[in-house]
Amino acid sequence: IGDEEDDDLLLYVQEGVKFCVDFAASSFSMENATNVHEFPELDIERSLMNVLLSGTFGGRIVTHLRPQTIQVDPSTGMAPNLLNPLEAYEIDFTGSNASLKLKEGSAMLGHRRVICPTETIVELKIVESLVDMSFEGRTDCEVSWDFNGSSPILQTVEVGKCPIDTSHENRKQVELLIYELRQGRLNLQVSPVGGLSIKKAATTREDREGLYDWRFFNALVAPDDDSASKILDVIHDKRSMKRLLAVLNLINKDLERLARYVVTRAWRAKDIFDKEGVTDPGKLIPGHRMARLASLFLCGDTSQVDEILPIIQRVVAGNGLDVGKTKDLLRKNMETYDEWAPEFDRLTRWIDTAVSPMDAQKPYIEHHCPPLSELPLYQAYFGSIPSARDIYDRLMDKQQLPLDAKVSSMIASCAPYMTLPQIEFVLTARRRPSDWVPDDLRRIRYVYSIKGKVQDISESYGGLSFLPQSFFVSIFLGEATRASLRASRRNDDAAAMGPAEAPWPANESPGRRASTLTRLRRRRVYAPQPSYLPSDSERGQYGSAGHLTDEEFLSPAGRVASQNNIARRARKNYRSSIASEASDAGEGRTNTYDLGDSLLGPQDVAILLQAGLTSSMKGSTVVQLNQRMLLDLMASQPRSFAVAVLAEIGTPGGHGSSRGLCSALMALLELDQSSFTKFHRIDMHSLLESWLPGLKIPVREDYLAGGRWARQSYYDSLFGVAQSILEDAEIYSAVKGHIQRVRHHVETDPIPLAKELNAHADSVGIDIDSSNPDLQARPADKLTQAIDYAKERIAAADNQGKFAVADMFKSPNSSVADLESCVAATELYRAAFDACAEVLKVDKLAFQAKWLKDFFRRNYDALMIKSVYDNIVNDVDNVREWMDALRRGDIVLRKASETQNNLPGGLFGLGGELNEIDGHQTPPGSPFPGVVKVAENILRSPFQGPPGPLEHAKAAEDTFFEKLEDRTEQEIIDAIIDALFFVEEEREVLRNDPLNRLLIPNPPGEYDFTIVCAFGVITEGEKGAELGAALHRLQKERGVTAIRSDTGTARSFEYNAGKIEDAIEQADKLGKPFGLLGYSQGCANALMAESLLLSGSPRQQKMLMSHGKGLVCRQMLFSAANGSMHGPSSDVKVQRLITMAEAG
């Protein structure tokens, strides 16, 4: 390989082995038959889909095997294949290509057939593809197709006839594609976890721009933020929709009629929005505009506004949907209402339930709620299982010596239950292979590599965008399950001789007494059952090997699910339980939780199992084999392992979502096993019942029409099973917390106090963490001196501040910077700030003292007022507009409240009765009946409707902050205080505080500080724009870097906490102190992340508590850190809605 430059040929040799293979076939023919499930609504019966392909193909395969470049992460000292140098190779397929030219191509299913045009060409070119020895890597390939101007054709004949044998006159056919889709080129990218995304083709010669460019295909495969608008553009394209409707007409006329109705209504809605100038959802507000748009949509004019508006107002007020009026409105304006009357009735009632109020769960106070791992009830089952602290202490102790063999084995057995950062620390804390027993080191390294792959998959699976993922999973899953099954077989005899497994604690503490139903179910576990023996016909049906038992034909999951095995296991458990109970009663001991010997932990198995359940290729043999391997692995482990897996499926982190687990159970019970013979298919109900003794798994057929439970809800029954599973899994959650989390303190420990408040303790102050030099005790006399001096400085500054305030009002037109008394007061306050900083250097908890806490709060309020003042004066963003709105709102609410109090009978003399002005119903007993409605009338702008009825409605036109020409500094400060603070007593205190009047800024210059942001439940993560302008100014003016956590909308605490942890790791690499900035739900997520880091591995703890950096403060904006009723209330309502939908 060379490069010509200045007539010199430079030669170099590439390391590795590279070869090219050209291949071609002048002719090929292939037939394939695939099972297709029945779909009665589309006239599809369970049958075979026959595919016929013939033509030519060819191409080139280019492979380059070379050593992998290992990049070590300096923070962890780890890198892919760093511990496996023999696997540190990669294969480069860049430059490979393939092409296919069809002479004939068709797919036939029942009475339908799709025919591809002759001479169709499909080409694939590898732009870049790099994978390692475990087939992890990235791929970017260019795909092009050309139907030569023709379109594939859909043919249909009468049901029961074959399209091939039917004459041309009796066939109906339609072209499937419009002209723009008959030729194209795009780039298909495959991520390391099997995710698909589509980009613009690298070769743009045939790349098309317009409606059907690469963005359209990406919207179908991997939707992003722009996908919705792209799909809407296609729906609004009448030519495309007419072709789609023509295709649907041949498939199913009822489906075509429904699609036509939906599409025409979508076109009509777009025309209405365009005429009314509605470009985004925000333009639908307020209510009268929504009523106008709804009336135009229903009947084409505004005649129904007066009927629609009260319905909308009722919904907005939280009183639910008026079902009767809504149905009358639809009946009057929809021609098809009578035909679909039952469906409309169910839909309106469903919507009414969704928007109606419901009883919230009553709040309760729990004074003592330690983690499950600290309950004596569960601690008795830990036995020899080491805690996270034990593991770290053993690793760090005597590092110059190898680990004891028992310690090495103990850590290796716990590895599948550890977190990835834990195992990472284990391997880096003891890097020398001689420190470990060789088998244990191999196990830990393998678990580490598997957990890394599973973690990548954990939030990236399901749907079309991860179509090939099952093939990637199968590569490492097969090896992991085989190795685990080999270990399980080796330990079968030893396990059988050990103590009987106890899935539930035998001794229950009074505080956690199980319910009667739970105790009865536990007794049922060990009840003897009649054995089941297969009949002779069943025994001989699957071969002549009569000397083999039935179980020897089955996989582990099949053996566990067999009725014979269940009965035998029940009898065995019954006998074992009697002996175990007698032994435990005599010796006062309990059984140790059995961790099993799987290389995949319960969380890993749950993630992979759920990835298969949500796959878009459930009928694929690869997916079914993956699921069977996971079930076999679960069946080969202790029963508690299967319960743990099911609990982990519910919610990432295993905290348990009954609704999520119920959905997974529904999919698991309907698991596709069409790739297996009938004999080897597993009865999933029997399998689950063998793992969950005492529970009866509901059968869907029993809840259908004609079934014995037809009047009951299948979903509710399965939901109850899910709740029981999560209850049974508490012991697993306790063991998991025991292994993964370090507890530095317990609830009974005294709360750390300022040394000033704990002056009589033996050591002045409480040593929170002896490893942190900032929190070491200091001599009491130095602290006392610092406190006395700080108090003196504060008193002196306040005294001078009083004179400064007096001078301000004597010279109202003068700035504080021009008055000598103000300058002197400012200097004294700065001295007080420095004195308080010295106190905090001696005692980090000194802010708990009342004098310092009060001064801190005064400074917080003063800096807030100063910040708003600067933004108003400098006209930053829309601060002036917002402040005027706050000011108007304050004036309006106060005057509306006065009006209500002065009139007999309340506002307008009606109290809680119907408001004659607009029909607004105020609930009797409301603390401010009618005030909010009057305020709405007053605050309406001229563009939204007529002004309110009160004379002081002109207050809504107040624009104090927009017109600052004649305003003094102190007038602006007074207006800010009035707008931001509601309680008059607090306003008065703030007006009289010199700190607020002096407008003291922070010292100039850049700050050695980083902000880690975590925003609310609805966010775009690191691409979000929350506080964007403010954070940009902060970086520009103060040098403060802001890192946005890539949290997701409506995601779990654990997921968002993990993203915040990633952001904290970025901040840690900057080497600066950092603070957490949380907003709403982001506050709870941030505190969760902090808790996980503080209880994590020593490296994770170091990120928070490093000397000179680490976490130094938190800022919680409109915090929802303490939770809210929205979450549990929404869960209850969603369950109710699902049950209603099932009944419908």
XYZ file of C-alpha atoms in Angstrom, residues 100-646:
547
model
C -28.813 -9.284 -5.532
C -30.723 -9.224 -8.809
C -34.102 -10.934 -8.750
C -35.595 -12.760 -11.683
C -38.566 -13.838 -9.622
C -39.696 -12.965 -6.141
C -42.997 -13.641 -4.418
C -44.496 -14.286 -0.990
C -47.860 -16.040 -0.641
C -50.001 -16.283 2.491
C -53.388 -17.917 2.086
C -55.382 -16.049 -0.549
C -52.895 -13.173 -0.817
C -49.656 -12.844 -2.737
C -46.988 -10.142 -3.119
C -44.954 -10.175 -6.341
C -41.701 -8.265 -6.811
C -40.864 -6.801 -10.227
C -38.418 -8.669 -12.443
C -34.865 -7.271 -12.542
C -35.186 -5.795 -9.063
C -31.727 -4.893 -7.745
C -30.714 -4.671 -4.066
C -27.167 -3.699 -3.107
C -25.303 -3.570 0.183
C -21.955 -1.864 0.741
C -20.047 -1.825 4.032
C -18.867 1.752 4.583
C -17.309 0.912 7.950
C -17.534 -2.175 10.141
C -15.289 -2.931 13.065
C -16.004 -5.724 15.584
C -13.922 -7.421 18.243
C -13.613 -11.116 18.983
C -16.916 -11.128 20.912
C -18.622 -9.465 17.932
C -19.024 -6.128 19.699
C -18.494 -3.101 17.535
C -20.166 -0.754 15.101
C -21.281 -1.083 11.510
C -22.227 1.500 8.904
C -23.495 0.160 5.619
C -25.079 1.681 2.536
C -28.262 0.063 1.231
C -29.785 0.793 -2.174
C -32.725 -0.650 -4.093
C -34.132 -0.194 -7.565
C -37.404 -1.700 -8.815
C -36.704 -0.310 -12.309
C -39.673 2.022 -12.206
C -42.157 -0.707 -11.288
C -43.763 -1.467 -7.963
C -44.335 -4.681 -6.026
C -47.925 -5.863 -6.488
C -50.406 -7.165 -3.940
C -52.796 -9.772 -5.374
C -55.868 -11.180 -3.615
C -58.477 -13.795 -4.513
C -61.469 -15.199 -2.684
C -60.814 -16.670 0.749
C -59.952 -20.344 0.477
C -58.513 -20.134 -3.050
C -54.897 -19.992 -4.154
C -53.695 -16.968 -6.187
C -51.516 -19.219 -8.365
C -54.414 -21.432 -9.438
C -56.924 -18.617 -9.964
C -57.460 -17.045 -13.359
C -56.394 -13.458 -13.971
C -60.001 -12.237 -14.215
C -60.708 -13.364 -10.639
C -57.662 -11.663 -9.127
C -57.643 -8.199 -7.663
C -54.357 -6.378 -7.463
C -52.858 -3.013 -6.549
C -49.385 -1.489 -6.652
C -47.855 -1.136 -3.209
C -45.403 1.735 -3.690
C -45.710 5.232 -5.102
C -43.070 6.291 -7.580
C -40.731 7.993 -5.058
C -40.259 4.735 -3.116
C -39.364 2.566 -6.103
C -35.730 3.600 -5.956
C -33.582 4.796 -3.072
C -30.311 4.770 -1.203
C -29.563 5.294 2.490
C -27.069 4.468 5.209
C -27.980 1.862 7.826
C -26.032 2.084 11.080
C -25.887 -0.745 13.621
C -24.866 0.051 17.203
C -22.871 -2.310 19.468
C -26.125 -3.481 21.108
C -27.915 -4.162 17.818
C -29.716 -0.841 17.510
C -30.606 0.424 14.050
C -30.617 3.990 12.789
C -30.817 5.435 9.303
C -28.808 8.365 8.018
C -28.242 10.108 4.722
C -26.443 7.919 2.205
C -22.701 8.375 1.961
C -23.067 8.259 -1.821
C -25.564 11.001 -2.632
C -25.922 10.233 -6.338
C -29.247 8.498 -5.807
C -30.142 9.909 -2.406
C -33.526 11.612 -2.498
C -34.590 14.744 -0.683
C -38.200 15.474 0.087
C -41.057 13.620 1.697
C -39.498 10.141 1.395
C -35.874 10.849 2.202
C -33.824 9.016 4.808
C -35.635 10.844 7.632
C -38.869 9.064 6.720
C -37.289 5.619 7.034
C -35.556 6.588 10.267
C -38.916 7.740 11.670
C -40.246 4.216 11.067
C -37.222 2.343 12.415
C -35.685 4.572 15.101
C -37.967 7.529 15.923
C -36.311 10.704 17.164
C -37.511 14.208 18.046
C -38.315 15.077 14.424
C -40.026 11.803 13.546
C -43.542 12.832 14.583
C -43.572 15.826 12.246
C -42.205 13.661 9.421
C -44.950 11.056 9.857
C -47.584 13.792 10.003
C -46.267 15.191 6.728
C -46.744 11.772 5.128
C -50.257 11.429 6.585
C -51.169 14.839 5.187
C -49.901 13.834 1.729
C -53.140 12.796 -0.005
C -51.442 10.918 -2.842
C -49.632 8.621 -0.392
C -52.701 8.037 1.741
C -54.879 7.196 -1.252
C -52.390 4.499 -2.235
C -52.393 3.184 1.324
C -56.195 3.088 1.405
C -56.258 1.196 -1.881
C -53.931 -1.443 -0.410
C -56.006 -1.706 2.777
C -59.154 -2.154 0.686
C -57.752 -5.388 -0.707
C -56.600 -6.565 2.714
C -59.754 -5.830 4.721
C -62.642 -3.548 3.805
C -63.572 -2.748 7.423
C -59.989 -1.771 8.143
C -59.935 0.391 5.011
C -63.135 2.150 6.037
C -61.767 2.911 9.502
C -58.445 4.123 8.069
C -60.267 6.309 5.537
C -62.307 7.894 8.326
C -59.192 8.601 10.407
C -57.202 9.961 7.463
C -59.969 12.260 6.233
C -60.404 13.614 9.753
C -56.652 14.205 9.942
C -56.786 16.154 6.682
C -59.727 18.154 7.969
C -57.952 18.930 11.248
C -54.883 20.156 9.376
C -56.987 22.462 7.212
C -58.689 23.894 10.307
C -55.380 24.413 12.132
C -53.882 26.127 9.093
C -56.823 28.507 8.755
C -56.890 29.276 12.490
C -53.120 29.793 12.694
C -52.479 26.906 15.114
C -48.865 25.844 14.627
C -48.150 24.106 17.941
C -50.129 22.599 20.870
C -49.669 25.742 22.932
C -51.892 27.629 20.502
C -54.860 25.424 21.497
C -55.137 27.224 24.837
C -57.338 28.848 26.266
C -60.628 26.992 26.598
C -62.729 29.098 24.262
C -60.218 28.520 21.472
C -60.326 24.782 22.112
C -64.146 24.925 21.921
C -63.989 26.851 18.645
C -61.587 24.356 17.075
C -63.640 21.383 18.302
C -66.819 22.915 16.861
C -65.140 23.521 13.502
C -63.911 19.931 13.493
C -67.291 18.405 14.365
C -69.693 20.409 12.241
C -67.645 22.814 10.122
C -68.803 26.012 11.880
C -68.847 27.593 15.343
C -72.462 26.764 16.178
C -71.513 24.211 18.863
C -69.102 26.417 20.858
C -71.642 27.115 23.606
C -72.213 23.378 24.104
C -68.541 22.375 23.946
C -67.132 25.084 26.226
C -68.858 23.862 29.442
C -67.591 20.337 28.767
C -64.026 21.615 28.423
C -64.322 23.799 31.528
C -65.557 20.856 33.544
C -62.584 18.720 32.482
C -60.107 21.534 33.183
C -61.636 22.033 36.633
C -60.898 18.363 37.394
C -64.521 17.299 37.622
C -64.381 14.736 34.831
C -66.115 14.475 31.483
C -69.840 15.076 31.150
C -70.577 11.752 29.455
C -74.212 12.503 28.664
C -73.625 15.858 27.007
C -70.591 14.520 25.140
C -72.556 11.618 23.669
C -75.427 13.939 22.718
C -72.941 16.232 20.987
C -71.381 13.357 19.050
C -74.761 11.892 18.112
C -75.903 15.214 16.708
C -72.802 15.866 14.624
C -71.544 12.431 13.533
C -73.378 10.373 10.920
C -71.665 7.151 11.960
C -72.514 7.495 15.650
C -75.409 5.020 15.680
C -73.330 2.398 13.905
C -70.558 2.678 16.488
C -72.694 3.649 19.502
C -71.366 0.947 21.909
C -67.770 1.849 21.056
C -68.418 5.567 21.568
C -70.093 4.820 24.891
C -67.099 2.830 26.147
C -64.673 5.460 24.848
C -66.412 8.385 26.573
C -66.637 6.492 29.858
C -62.969 5.540 29.577
C -62.009 9.200 29.016
C -64.248 10.218 31.929
C -62.365 7.844 34.210
C -59.033 9.171 32.928
C -59.857 12.849 33.649
C -62.052 12.445 36.745
C -60.745 13.044 40.260
C -60.027 10.068 42.473
C -59.316 9.495 46.126
C -55.637 9.976 46.844
C -53.835 7.616 49.135
C -53.800 9.042 52.644
C -50.331 10.159 53.747
C -48.762 8.316 56.631
C -45.677 8.792 58.771
C -43.192 5.980 59.350
C -40.805 6.823 62.158
C -38.478 3.888 61.698
C -37.963 2.536 58.180
C -34.508 0.970 57.821
C -33.508 -0.801 54.591
C -34.626 -4.398 54.197
C -31.013 -5.527 54.570
C -30.964 -4.224 58.152
C -34.113 -5.941 59.339
C -33.266 -8.806 61.742
C -35.947 -10.812 59.980
C -33.802 -10.954 56.829
C -30.328 -10.620 58.318
C -30.738 -14.120 59.704
C -30.641 -15.420 56.110
C -27.382 -13.765 55.099
C -25.264 -16.388 56.823
C -21.831 -16.424 55.179
C -22.850 -13.995 52.434
C -20.463 -11.031 52.802
C -21.685 -7.466 52.952
C -20.324 -4.783 50.648
C -18.234 -3.381 53.490
C -16.818 -6.840 54.236
C -15.823 -7.270 50.589
C -14.037 -3.909 50.440
C -12.286 -4.459 53.778
C -11.018 -7.885 52.735
C -9.753 -6.528 49.418
C -7.897 -3.592 50.959
C -6.459 -5.534 53.887
C -2.870 -6.834 53.548
C -2.642 -6.097 49.849
C 0.898 -7.394 49.689
C -0.430 -10.898 50.369
C -2.728 -13.068 48.227
C -6.345 -13.365 49.239
C -7.343 -16.291 51.362
C -8.907 -19.041 49.236
C -12.183 -18.775 51.150
C -12.303 -15.009 50.628
C -11.541 -15.434 46.923
C -14.324 -18.006 46.549
C -16.731 -15.909 48.585
C -16.245 -12.827 46.383
C -16.483 -14.895 43.201
C -19.774 -16.450 44.267
C -21.248 -12.987 44.953
C -19.997 -11.436 41.704
C -23.213 -11.981 39.660
C -25.157 -10.115 42.354
C -22.775 -7.141 42.401
C -23.022 -3.964 40.374
C -20.649 -3.302 37.503
C -18.732 -0.574 39.419
C -18.319 -3.021 42.303
C -16.748 -5.715 40.120
C -14.642 -3.057 38.443
C -13.288 -2.054 41.839
C -12.730 -5.689 42.820
C -10.546 -6.262 39.746
C -8.614 -3.009 40.090
C -8.061 -3.331 43.850
C -6.393 -6.704 43.320
C -4.751 -6.565 39.905
C -2.220 -9.368 40.392
C -3.492 -12.757 39.170
C -1.550 -14.355 42.008
C -3.904 -12.675 44.497
C -6.751 -14.921 43.405
C -7.631 -18.564 43.050
C -7.400 -19.024 39.230
C -10.956 -20.349 38.828
C -12.358 -17.506 40.909
C -10.477 -14.887 38.900
C -11.748 -16.339 35.622
C -15.300 -16.298 36.964
C -15.075 -12.663 38.129
C -13.549 -11.515 34.842
C -16.215 -13.314 32.845
C -19.015 -11.868 34.990
C -17.490 -8.418 34.508
C -17.503 -8.749 30.723
C -21.072 -10.119 30.684
C -22.395 -7.381 32.959
C -20.866 -4.724 30.715
C -22.726 -6.118 27.716
C -25.993 -6.476 29.593
C -25.723 -2.930 30.937
C -25.424 -1.630 27.386
C -28.606 -3.512 26.488
C -30.515 -2.543 29.642
C -32.028 0.639 28.196
C -31.778 -0.238 24.511
C -34.114 -2.997 23.427
C -37.513 -3.646 21.895
C -39.168 -2.605 18.652
C -37.972 -2.298 15.083
C -35.004 -0.156 16.044
C -33.377 -3.208 17.712
C -34.354 -5.793 15.147
C -30.978 -7.626 14.975
C -30.302 -7.454 18.709
C -31.288 -11.067 19.345
C -28.397 -12.244 17.151
C -25.929 -10.166 19.178
C -27.357 -11.488 22.447
C -27.163 -15.113 21.335
C -23.385 -14.831 20.846
C -22.593 -14.438 24.542
C -25.806 -15.848 26.028
C -25.166 -19.365 24.800
C -21.710 -19.472 26.351
C -22.906 -17.956 29.635
C -25.830 -20.365 30.045
C -23.786 -23.427 29.095
C -21.103 -22.534 31.622
C -23.726 -21.926 34.301
C -25.524 -25.193 33.554
C -22.224 -27.117 33.749
C -21.562 -25.585 37.159
C -25.126 -26.364 38.231
C -24.795 -30.031 37.255
C -21.546 -30.306 39.221
C -23.247 -28.933 42.301
C -26.560 -30.813 42.019
C -25.577 -33.645 44.367
C -24.002 -31.319 46.913
C -27.037 -29.058 46.869
C -29.375 -32.009 47.373
C -27.471 -32.974 50.523
C -27.515 -29.425 51.905
C -30.209 -27.769 53.977
C -33.642 -27.398 52.460
C -34.305 -24.128 50.723
C -36.457 -21.670 52.647
C -38.029 -19.182 50.278
C -39.676 -17.207 53.095
C -38.491 -16.349 56.597
C -39.819 -18.800 59.141
C -39.641 -16.403 62.048
C -41.541 -13.225 61.354
C -41.014 -10.132 63.426
C -44.140 -8.589 64.953
C -43.593 -5.476 62.863
C -43.722 -7.407 59.579
C -46.318 -10.079 60.233
C -47.555 -11.672 57.008
C -51.210 -11.626 56.071
C -53.448 -14.658 56.636
C -53.674 -15.230 52.885
C -49.890 -15.233 52.611
C -49.480 -17.729 55.467
C -52.069 -20.063 53.941
C -50.309 -19.884 50.593
C -47.012 -20.751 52.244
C -48.577 -23.811 53.837
C -49.814 -24.902 50.440
C -46.215 -24.997 49.204
C -45.448 -28.182 51.062
C -48.803 -29.920 50.682
C -48.416 -33.368 49.032
C -49.875 -33.700 45.549
C -50.851 -36.799 43.567
C -48.174 -37.762 41.114
C -48.741 -37.619 37.398
C -47.394 -40.282 35.104
C -47.519 -39.936 31.314
C -49.578 -42.425 29.381
C -48.007 -45.118 27.217
C -49.022 -43.241 24.078
C -47.317 -40.103 25.370
C -44.229 -42.088 26.395
C -43.757 -43.672 22.996
C -44.883 -40.765 20.874
C -41.504 -39.140 20.523
C -39.128 -41.982 19.765
C -38.251 -45.580 20.452
C -35.716 -44.963 23.189
C -37.838 -46.640 25.784
C -34.956 -47.031 28.203
C -34.803 -43.234 28.616
C -37.124 -41.437 31.003
C -39.317 -38.593 29.766
C -37.271 -36.015 31.674
C -34.103 -36.985 29.849
C -35.699 -35.693 26.648
C -36.362 -32.285 28.212
C -34.333 -29.188 28.959
C -34.061 -27.982 32.595
C -37.062 -25.679 32.184
C -39.073 -28.472 30.612
C -38.246 -30.853 33.450
C -39.220 -28.286 36.074
C -42.488 -27.547 34.265
C -43.508 -31.197 33.926
C -46.346 -32.259 36.218
C -44.393 -35.319 37.336
C -41.503 -33.155 38.489
C -43.806 -30.713 40.276
C -45.481 -33.446 42.268
C -42.164 -35.049 43.192
C -40.647 -31.723 44.179
C -43.669 -30.844 46.297
C -43.429 -34.140 48.208
C -39.704 -33.699 48.628
C -40.122 -30.165 49.913
C -42.887 -31.321 52.226
C -40.662 -33.961 53.827
C -37.672 -31.602 53.932
C -39.722 -28.823 55.475
C -40.802 -31.059 58.369
C -37.208 -32.014 59.119
C -36.027 -28.438 58.617
C -38.653 -26.963 60.928
C -37.811 -29.512 63.624
C -34.103 -28.792 63.267
C -34.566 -25.051 63.271
C -36.820 -25.211 66.306
C -34.261 -27.254 68.206
C -31.197 -25.261 67.235
C -32.750 -21.803 66.831
C -31.197 -21.274 63.405
C -32.404 -20.373 59.911
C -31.232 -21.214 56.407
C -28.802 -19.148 54.365
C -30.098 -17.611 51.167
C -28.836 -19.686 48.228
C -27.077 -17.519 45.630
C -26.828 -20.338 43.114
C -23.965 -20.710 40.666
C -25.147 -18.780 37.608
C -22.708 -16.501 35.827
C -25.621 -14.161 35.115
C -27.225 -12.435 38.066
C -31.012 -12.047 38.442
C -30.888 -8.511 37.103
C -28.892 -9.597 34.042
C -31.310 -12.429 33.270
C -34.282 -10.103 33.737
C -32.906 -7.566 31.268
C -32.184 -10.189 28.611
C -35.522 -11.906 29.155
C -37.387 -8.624 28.816
C -35.406 -7.742 25.699
C -36.710 -10.953 24.134
C -40.283 -10.329 25.301
C -40.307 -6.893 23.645
C -38.524 -8.004 20.472
C -40.283 -7.385 17.172
C -39.099 -10.839 16.040
C -40.755 -13.036 18.658
C -41.377 -15.695 16.011
C -37.680 -15.862 15.138
C -35.883 -19.065 16.026
C -32.989 -17.056 17.460
C -35.254 -15.127 19.835
C -37.019 -18.306 20.940
C -33.721 -20.077 21.558
C -32.481 -17.124 23.598
C -35.619 -17.201 25.727
C -35.358 -20.968 26.204
C -31.726 -20.689 27.308
C -32.682 -18.066 29.887
C -35.567 -20.183 31.179
C -33.277 -23.226 31.391
C -30.775 -21.145 33.343
C -33.479 -19.986 35.768
C -34.744 -23.554 36.173
C -31.252 -24.834 36.990
C -30.882 -22.383 39.885
C -32.591 -22.263 43.294
C -36.242 -21.257 43.159
C -35.404 -17.965 44.868
C -33.341 -17.086 41.785
C -36.417 -17.280 39.543
C -38.426 -15.141 41.983
C -35.599 -12.596 41.956
C -35.574 -12.509 38.146
C -39.319 -11.909 38.008
